[in-house]
Amino acid sequence: GIENGLAVVRRFTLDGTGQPTLASTRDLGPTDGSIADIAVSGGRVVLVGQSSGDALTIDPPTIAPSGGKDAFVATLDLDLTASAQDSLSYFGSARDDTVADARIHDGKVWLTGTYDRDPLA
């Protein structure tokens, strides 16, 4: 989720009584956007959302932002530790783009949302 302007991912495990216990946390950096979806696929955490600029801290992005708010897809290790296999790709236009929903099928991420929207609309 977004906490104090930061994109944050948390992983929980269940203890012997079935209660969730915080196992790890990863701060992905500042964002003025939102998280639209999270899933596990192919042994990786897949995080989808939208953000302005390139402030998210998965470097370097595989596909750079285009301007305005762009949709993004990030993949992370299951334990949330930073690794060379992490990836971040932005998708969008020079104006605002958002993600309403995401699905993963056969290792591909499919996004639905708005594209090339006037930021004032």
PDB file of C-alpha atoms in Angstrom:
ATOM      1  CA  GLY A   1       0.000   0.000   0.000  1.00  0.00           C
ATOM      2  CA  ILE A   2       0.884   3.661   0.230  1.00  0.00           C
ATOM      3  CA  GLU A   3       2.053   4.825   3.664  1.00  0.00           C
ATOM      4  CA  ASN A   4       3.062   8.443   4.266  1.00  0.00           C
ATOM      5  CA  GLY A   5       3.687   8.877   0.536  1.00  0.00           C
ATOM      6  CA  LEU A   6       5.827   5.722   0.233  1.00  0.00           C
ATOM      7  CA  ALA A   7       5.030   2.520  -1.666  1.00  0.00           C
ATOM      8  CA  VAL A   8       5.407  -0.260   0.927  1.00  0.00           C
ATOM      9  CA  VAL A   9       5.065  -4.036   0.565  1.00  0.00           C
ATOM     10  CA  ARG A  10       4.758  -6.356   3.564  1.00  0.00           C
ATOM     11  CA  ARG A  11       4.968 -10.145   3.753  1.00  0.00           C
ATOM     12  CA  PHE A  12       3.211 -12.041   6.520  1.00  0.00           C
ATOM     13  CA  THR A  13       3.454 -15.655   7.642  1.00  0.00           C
ATOM     14  CA  LEU A  14       0.973 -17.559   9.798  1.00  0.00           C
ATOM     15  CA  ASP A  15       2.132 -18.663  13.239  1.00  0.00           C
ATOM     16  CA  GLY A  16       1.095 -21.959  14.876  1.00  0.00           C
ATOM     17  CA  THR A  17      -2.271 -20.504  15.884  1.00  0.00           C
ATOM     18  CA  GLY A  18      -3.098 -19.159  12.419  1.00  0.00           C
ATOM     19  CA  GLN A  19      -2.328 -15.562  13.368  1.00  0.00           C
ATOM     20  CA  PRO A  20      -0.415 -13.449  10.821  1.00  0.00           C
ATOM     21  CA  THR A  21       3.106 -12.434  11.797  1.00  0.00           C
ATOM     22  CA  LEU A  22       5.068  -9.751   9.943  1.00  0.00           C
ATOM     23  CA  ALA A  23       7.976 -11.501   8.176  1.00  0.00           C
ATOM     24  CA  SER A  24       9.443  -8.700   6.043  1.00  0.00           C
ATOM     25  CA  THR A  25       8.838  -5.186   4.743  1.00  0.00           C
ATOM     26  CA  ARG A  26      10.153  -3.410   1.665  1.00  0.00           C
ATOM     27  CA  ASP A  27       9.975   0.341   1.087  1.00  0.00           C
ATOM     28  CA  LEU A  28       9.889   0.989  -2.664  1.00  0.00           C
ATOM     29  CA  GLY A  29      10.267   4.756  -2.356  1.00  0.00           C
ATOM     30  CA  PRO A  30       8.102   7.843  -2.717  1.00  0.00           C
ATOM     31  CA  THR A  31       5.027   7.891  -4.907  1.00  0.00           C
ATOM     32  CA  ASP A  32       2.064  10.154  -5.518  1.00  0.00           C
ATOM     33  CA  GLY A  33       0.190   7.244  -7.053  1.00  0.00           C
ATOM     34  CA  SER A  34      -1.445   4.077  -5.832  1.00  0.00           C
ATOM     35  CA  ILE A  35      -1.136   0.302  -5.800  1.00  0.00           C
ATOM     36  CA  ALA A  36      -3.774  -1.381  -7.975  1.00  0.00           C
ATOM     37  CA  ASP A  37      -2.932  -5.074  -7.544  1.00  0.00           C
ATOM     38  CA  ILE A  38      -0.463  -7.529  -6.050  1.00  0.00           C
ATOM     39  CA  ALA A  39      -0.008 -11.207  -6.895  1.00  0.00           C
ATOM     40  CA  VAL A  40       2.514 -14.035  -6.786  1.00  0.00           C
ATOM     41  CA  SER A  41       3.439 -15.598 -10.114  1.00  0.00           C
ATOM     42  CA  GLY A  42       6.393 -17.718 -11.148  1.00  0.00           C
ATOM     43  CA  GLY A  43       7.927 -17.458  -7.682  1.00  0.00           C
ATOM     44  CA  ARG A  44       7.929 -13.649  -7.794  1.00  0.00           C
ATOM     45  CA  VAL A  45       5.797 -10.928  -6.228  1.00  0.00           C
ATOM     46  CA  VAL A  46       4.145  -8.846  -8.950  1.00  0.00           C
ATOM     47  CA  LEU A  47       3.088  -5.335  -7.928  1.00  0.00           C
ATOM     48  CA  VAL A  48       1.018  -3.109 -10.230  1.00  0.00           C
ATOM     49  CA  GLY A  49       0.090   0.540  -9.810  1.00  0.00           C
ATOM     50  CA  GLN A  50       0.652   4.077 -11.039  1.00  0.00           C
ATOM     51  CA  SER A  51       3.147   6.769 -10.088  1.00  0.00           C
ATOM     52  CA  SER A  52       4.681   9.996 -11.390  1.00  0.00           C
ATOM     53  CA  GLY A  53       8.350  10.238 -12.251  1.00  0.00           C
ATOM     54  CA  ASP A  54      10.925   7.616 -11.479  1.00  0.00           C
ATOM     55  CA  ALA A  55      11.159   7.834  -7.688  1.00  0.00           C
ATOM     56  CA  LEU A  56      10.424   4.148  -7.050  1.00  0.00           C
ATOM     57  CA  THR A  57      13.647   2.542  -5.860  1.00  0.00           C
ATOM     58  CA  ILE A  58      13.998  -0.457  -8.168  1.00  0.00           C
ATOM     59  CA  ASP A  59      16.953   0.601 -10.312  1.00  0.00           C
ATOM     60  CA  PRO A  60      17.325   0.839 -13.137  1.00  0.00           C
ATOM     61  CA  PRO A  61      13.818   0.627 -14.548  1.00  0.00           C
ATOM     62  CA  THR A  62      13.547  -1.761 -17.493  1.00  0.00           C
ATOM     63  CA  ILE A  63      11.243   0.747 -19.203  1.00  0.00           C
ATOM     64  CA  ALA A  64      11.553   4.406 -18.113  1.00  0.00           C
ATOM     65  CA  PRO A  65       8.531   6.596 -17.281  1.00  0.00           C
ATOM     66  CA  SER A  66       7.013   8.692 -20.086  1.00  0.00           C
ATOM     67  CA  GLY A  67       5.685  11.653 -18.129  1.00  0.00           C
ATOM     68  CA  GLY A  68       2.615  12.480 -16.079  1.00  0.00           C
ATOM     69  CA  LYS A  69       1.416   9.471 -14.092  1.00  0.00           C
ATOM     70  CA  ASP A  70       2.420   6.168 -15.627  1.00  0.00           C
ATOM     71  CA  ALA A  71       1.267   2.637 -14.925  1.00  0.00           C
ATOM     72  CA  PHE A  72       4.004   0.387 -13.563  1.00  0.00           C
ATOM     73  CA  VAL A  73       4.689  -3.310 -13.066  1.00  0.00           C
ATOM     74  CA  ALA A  74       7.333  -4.331 -10.521  1.00  0.00           C
ATOM     75  CA  THR A  75       8.559  -7.847  -9.759  1.00  0.00           C
ATOM     76  CA  LEU A  76      10.248  -8.652  -6.445  1.00  0.00           C
ATOM     77  CA  ASP A  77      11.717 -11.660  -4.637  1.00  0.00           C
ATOM     78  CA  LEU A  78       9.210 -13.520  -2.460  1.00  0.00           C
ATOM     79  CA  ASP A  79      11.122 -12.572   0.699  1.00  0.00           C
ATOM     80  CA  LEU A  80      11.074  -8.902  -0.454  1.00  0.00           C
ATOM     81  CA  THR A  81      14.875  -8.477  -0.296  1.00  0.00           C
ATOM     82  CA  ALA A  82      16.362  -6.366  -3.099  1.00  0.00           C
ATOM     83  CA  SER A  83      17.986  -8.474  -5.790  1.00  0.00           C
ATOM     84  CA  ALA A  84      19.354  -8.250  -9.333  1.00  0.00           C
ATOM     85  CA  GLN A  85      16.235 -10.110 -10.527  1.00  0.00           C
ATOM     86  CA  ASP A  86      13.931  -7.262  -9.429  1.00  0.00           C
ATOM     87  CA  SER A  87      12.371  -5.366 -12.311  1.00  0.00           C
ATOM     88  CA  LEU A  88      10.338  -2.218 -12.811  1.00  0.00           C
ATOM     89  CA  SER A  89       8.642  -1.178 -16.043  1.00  0.00           C
ATOM     90  CA  TYR A  90       6.552   1.928 -16.613  1.00  0.00           C
ATOM     91  CA  PHE A  91       3.837   2.114 -19.265  1.00  0.00           C
ATOM     92  CA  GLY A  92       2.156   5.288 -20.421  1.00  0.00           C
ATOM     93  CA  SER A  93       2.073   8.494 -22.357  1.00  0.00           C
ATOM     94  CA  ALA A  94       3.227  12.055 -21.678  1.00  0.00           C
ATOM     95  CA  ARG A  95      -0.050  12.623 -19.821  1.00  0.00           C
ATOM     96  CA  ASP A  96      -1.723  10.645 -17.009  1.00  0.00           C
ATOM     97  CA  ASP A  97      -2.207   6.885 -17.247  1.00  0.00           C
ATOM     98  CA  THR A  98      -3.728   4.673 -14.562  1.00  0.00           C
ATOM     99  CA  VAL A  99      -4.315   1.001 -13.823  1.00  0.00           C
ATOM    100  CA  ALA A 100      -7.780  -0.194 -12.823  1.00  0.00           C
ATOM    101  CA  ASP A 101      -7.046  -3.922 -12.794  1.00  0.00           C
ATOM    102  CA  ALA A 102      -4.342  -6.429 -13.660  1.00  0.00           C
ATOM    103  CA  ARG A 103      -4.263 -10.131 -14.509  1.00  0.00           C
ATOM    104  CA  ILE A 104      -1.361 -12.501 -14.947  1.00  0.00           C
ATOM    105  CA  HIS A 105      -1.707 -15.241 -17.550  1.00  0.00           C
ATOM    106  CA  ASP A 106       1.081 -17.493 -18.845  1.00  0.00           C
ATOM    107  CA  GLY A 107       3.700 -15.237 -17.227  1.00  0.00           C
ATOM    108  CA  LYS A 108       2.388 -12.084 -18.895  1.00  0.00           C
ATOM    109  CA  VAL A 109       0.818  -9.153 -17.039  1.00  0.00           C
ATOM    110  CA  TRP A 110      -2.315  -7.677 -18.623  1.00  0.00           C
ATOM    111  CA  LEU A 111      -3.375  -4.188 -17.505  1.00  0.00           C
ATOM    112  CA  THR A 112      -6.657  -2.319 -17.882  1.00  0.00           C
ATOM    113  CA  GLY A 113      -7.099   1.363 -17.120  1.00  0.00           C
ATOM    114  CA  THR A 114      -6.893   4.780 -18.740  1.00  0.00           C
ATOM    115  CA  TYR A 115      -4.287   6.002 -21.209  1.00  0.00           C
ATOM    116  CA  ASP A 116      -3.232   9.523 -22.211  1.00  0.00           C
ATOM    117  CA  ARG A 117      -5.684  11.304 -19.940  1.00  0.00           C
ATOM    118  CA  ASP A 118      -5.603  15.042 -19.299  1.00  0.00           C
ATOM    119  CA  PRO A 119      -4.358  15.405 -15.684  1.00  0.00           C
ATOM    120  CA  LEU A 120      -7.129  17.946 -15.012  1.00  0.00           C
ATOM    121  CA  ALA A 121      -9.927  15.698 -16.313  1.00  0.00           C
TER     122      ALA A 121
END
